[in-house]
Short mmCIF file of C-alpha atoms in Angstrom, two decimals:
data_model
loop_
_atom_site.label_atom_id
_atom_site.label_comp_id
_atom_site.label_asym_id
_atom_site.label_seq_id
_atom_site.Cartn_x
_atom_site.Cartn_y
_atom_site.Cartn_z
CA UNK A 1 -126.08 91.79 6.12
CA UNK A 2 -127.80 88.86 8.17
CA UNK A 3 -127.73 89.67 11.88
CA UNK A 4 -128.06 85.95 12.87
CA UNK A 5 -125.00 85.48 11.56
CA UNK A 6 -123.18 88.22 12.46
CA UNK A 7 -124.28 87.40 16.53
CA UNK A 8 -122.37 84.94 18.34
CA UNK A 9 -124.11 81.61 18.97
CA UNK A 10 -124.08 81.61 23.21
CA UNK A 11 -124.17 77.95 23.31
CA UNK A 12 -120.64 77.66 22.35
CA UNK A 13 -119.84 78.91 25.65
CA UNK A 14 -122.02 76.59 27.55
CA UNK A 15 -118.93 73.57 27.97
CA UNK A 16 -116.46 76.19 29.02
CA UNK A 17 -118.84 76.95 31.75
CA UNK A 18 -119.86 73.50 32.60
CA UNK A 19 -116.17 72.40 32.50
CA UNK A 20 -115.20 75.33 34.80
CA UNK A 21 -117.79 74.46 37.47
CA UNK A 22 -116.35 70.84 37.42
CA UNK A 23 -112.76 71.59 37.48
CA UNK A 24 -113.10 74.05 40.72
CA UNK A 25 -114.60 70.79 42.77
CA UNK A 26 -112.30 68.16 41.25
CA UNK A 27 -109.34 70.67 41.80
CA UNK A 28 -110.06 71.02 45.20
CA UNK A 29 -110.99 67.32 46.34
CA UNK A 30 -107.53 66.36 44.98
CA UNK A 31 -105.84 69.48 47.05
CA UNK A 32 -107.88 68.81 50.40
CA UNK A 33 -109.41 65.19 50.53
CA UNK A 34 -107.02 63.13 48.45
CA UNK A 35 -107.16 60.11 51.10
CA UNK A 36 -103.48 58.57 52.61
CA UNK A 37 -103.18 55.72 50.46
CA UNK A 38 -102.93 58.32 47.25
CA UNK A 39 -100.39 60.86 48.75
CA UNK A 40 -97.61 59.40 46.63
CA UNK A 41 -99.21 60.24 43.15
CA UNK A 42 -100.99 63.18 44.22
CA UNK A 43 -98.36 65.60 42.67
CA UNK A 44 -98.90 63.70 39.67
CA UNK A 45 -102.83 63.92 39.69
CA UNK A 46 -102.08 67.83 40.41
CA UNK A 47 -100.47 68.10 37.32
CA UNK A 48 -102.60 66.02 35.53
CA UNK A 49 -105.69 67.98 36.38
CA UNK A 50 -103.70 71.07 35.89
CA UNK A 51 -102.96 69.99 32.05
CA UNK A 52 -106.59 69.40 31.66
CA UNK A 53 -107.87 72.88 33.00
CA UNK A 54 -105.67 74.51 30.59
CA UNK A 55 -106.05 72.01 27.72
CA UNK A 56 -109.66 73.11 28.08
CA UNK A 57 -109.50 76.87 28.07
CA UNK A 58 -106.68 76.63 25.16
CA UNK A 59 -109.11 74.76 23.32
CA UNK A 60 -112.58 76.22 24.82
CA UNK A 61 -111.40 80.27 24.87
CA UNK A 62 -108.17 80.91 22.79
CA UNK A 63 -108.84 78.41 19.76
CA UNK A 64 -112.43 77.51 19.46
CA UNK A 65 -111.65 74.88 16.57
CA UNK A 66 -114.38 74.35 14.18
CA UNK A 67 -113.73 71.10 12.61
CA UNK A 68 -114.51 70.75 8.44
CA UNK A 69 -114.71 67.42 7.63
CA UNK A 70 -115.82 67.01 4.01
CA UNK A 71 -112.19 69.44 3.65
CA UNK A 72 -110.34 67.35 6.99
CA UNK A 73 -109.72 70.96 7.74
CA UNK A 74 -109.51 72.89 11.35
CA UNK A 75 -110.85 76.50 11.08
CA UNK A 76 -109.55 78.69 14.61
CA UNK A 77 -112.12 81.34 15.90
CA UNK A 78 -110.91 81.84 19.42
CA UNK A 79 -109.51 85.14 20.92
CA UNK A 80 -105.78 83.83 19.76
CA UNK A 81 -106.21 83.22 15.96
CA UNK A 82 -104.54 86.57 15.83
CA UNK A 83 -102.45 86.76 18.66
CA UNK A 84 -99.95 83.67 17.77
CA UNK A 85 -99.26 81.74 14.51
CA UNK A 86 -101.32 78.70 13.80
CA UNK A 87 -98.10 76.56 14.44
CA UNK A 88 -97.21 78.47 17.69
CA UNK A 89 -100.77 77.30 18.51
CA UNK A 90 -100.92 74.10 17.55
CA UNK A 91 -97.28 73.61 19.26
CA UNK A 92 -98.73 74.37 22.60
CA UNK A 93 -102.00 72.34 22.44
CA UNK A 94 -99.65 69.12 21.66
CA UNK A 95 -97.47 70.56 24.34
CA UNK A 96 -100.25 70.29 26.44
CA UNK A 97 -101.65 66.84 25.14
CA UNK A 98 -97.97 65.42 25.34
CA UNK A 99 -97.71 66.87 28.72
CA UNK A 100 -101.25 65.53 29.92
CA UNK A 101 -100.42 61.65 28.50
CA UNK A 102 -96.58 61.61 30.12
CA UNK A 103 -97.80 62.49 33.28
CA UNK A 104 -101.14 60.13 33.55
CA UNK A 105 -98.12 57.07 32.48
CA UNK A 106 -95.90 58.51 35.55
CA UNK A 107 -99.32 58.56 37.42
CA UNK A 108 -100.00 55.02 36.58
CA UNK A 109 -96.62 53.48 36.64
CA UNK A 110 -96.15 55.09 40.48
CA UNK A 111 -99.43 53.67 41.29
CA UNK A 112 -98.72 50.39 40.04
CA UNK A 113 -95.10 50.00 41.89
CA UNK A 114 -96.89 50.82 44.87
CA UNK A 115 -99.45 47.78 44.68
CA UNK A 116 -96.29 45.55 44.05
CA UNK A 117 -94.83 43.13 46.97
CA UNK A 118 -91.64 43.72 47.46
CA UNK A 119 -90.94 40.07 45.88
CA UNK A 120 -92.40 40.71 43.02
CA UNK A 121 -90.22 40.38 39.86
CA UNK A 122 -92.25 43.36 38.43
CA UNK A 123 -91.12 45.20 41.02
CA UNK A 124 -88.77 48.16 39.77
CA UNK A 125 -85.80 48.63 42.45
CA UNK A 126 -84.10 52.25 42.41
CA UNK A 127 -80.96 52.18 40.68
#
């Protein structure tokens, strides 16, 4: 049996890491220096960067997808290719995706209504 193939290749943990050492900053600028004008969408950007930290380690620790394109294939190897069902799995990435897009719209929308005058006929008045 080849060893070399056997041993896991250490460089597929090398985004994980990098992506964990830029999360903890960006996590806690938005939690301690988010400046006045943005404290009306910072729950929003809280949950945004909360989808992508776990987007990430779904997709960096549990799945590890391995993309086959001459087959348009997706091949797991993470820790939960066992654990769950491949549509279990799948179910909570696009959870996570959906989740992720929805709230960077609410994000945008509420950011948007704020730059509107009051005048404005783009203006949306509460019901």
């Amino acid at each position: 049996m080849n060893n070399s193939a056997s041993r896991k290749d250490s460089s597929l943990f090398l985004p994980l890491e990098i992506s964990c050492f830029i999360h903890v900053p960006a996590l806690f600028c938005l939690l301690r220096a988010t400046p006045p004008q943005q404290r009306e969408i910072k729950t929003n950007l809280a949950l945004v960067q909360i989808c992508v930290i776990l987007i990430d380690v779904l997709n960096s620790v549990l799945f590890e997808p391995l993309f086959v394109a001459e087959e348009l294939l997706i091949y797991l190897r993470g820790a939960a290719r066992h654990a769950m069902p491949v549509p279990v799995a799948l179910g909570l990435f696009a959870l996570g995706i959906g989740t992720l897009v929805i709230s960077t719209f609410i994000c945008t929308i509420i950011r948007h209504q704020t730059m509107m005058a009051e005048s404005s006929r783009f203006k949306m008045r509460k019901v």
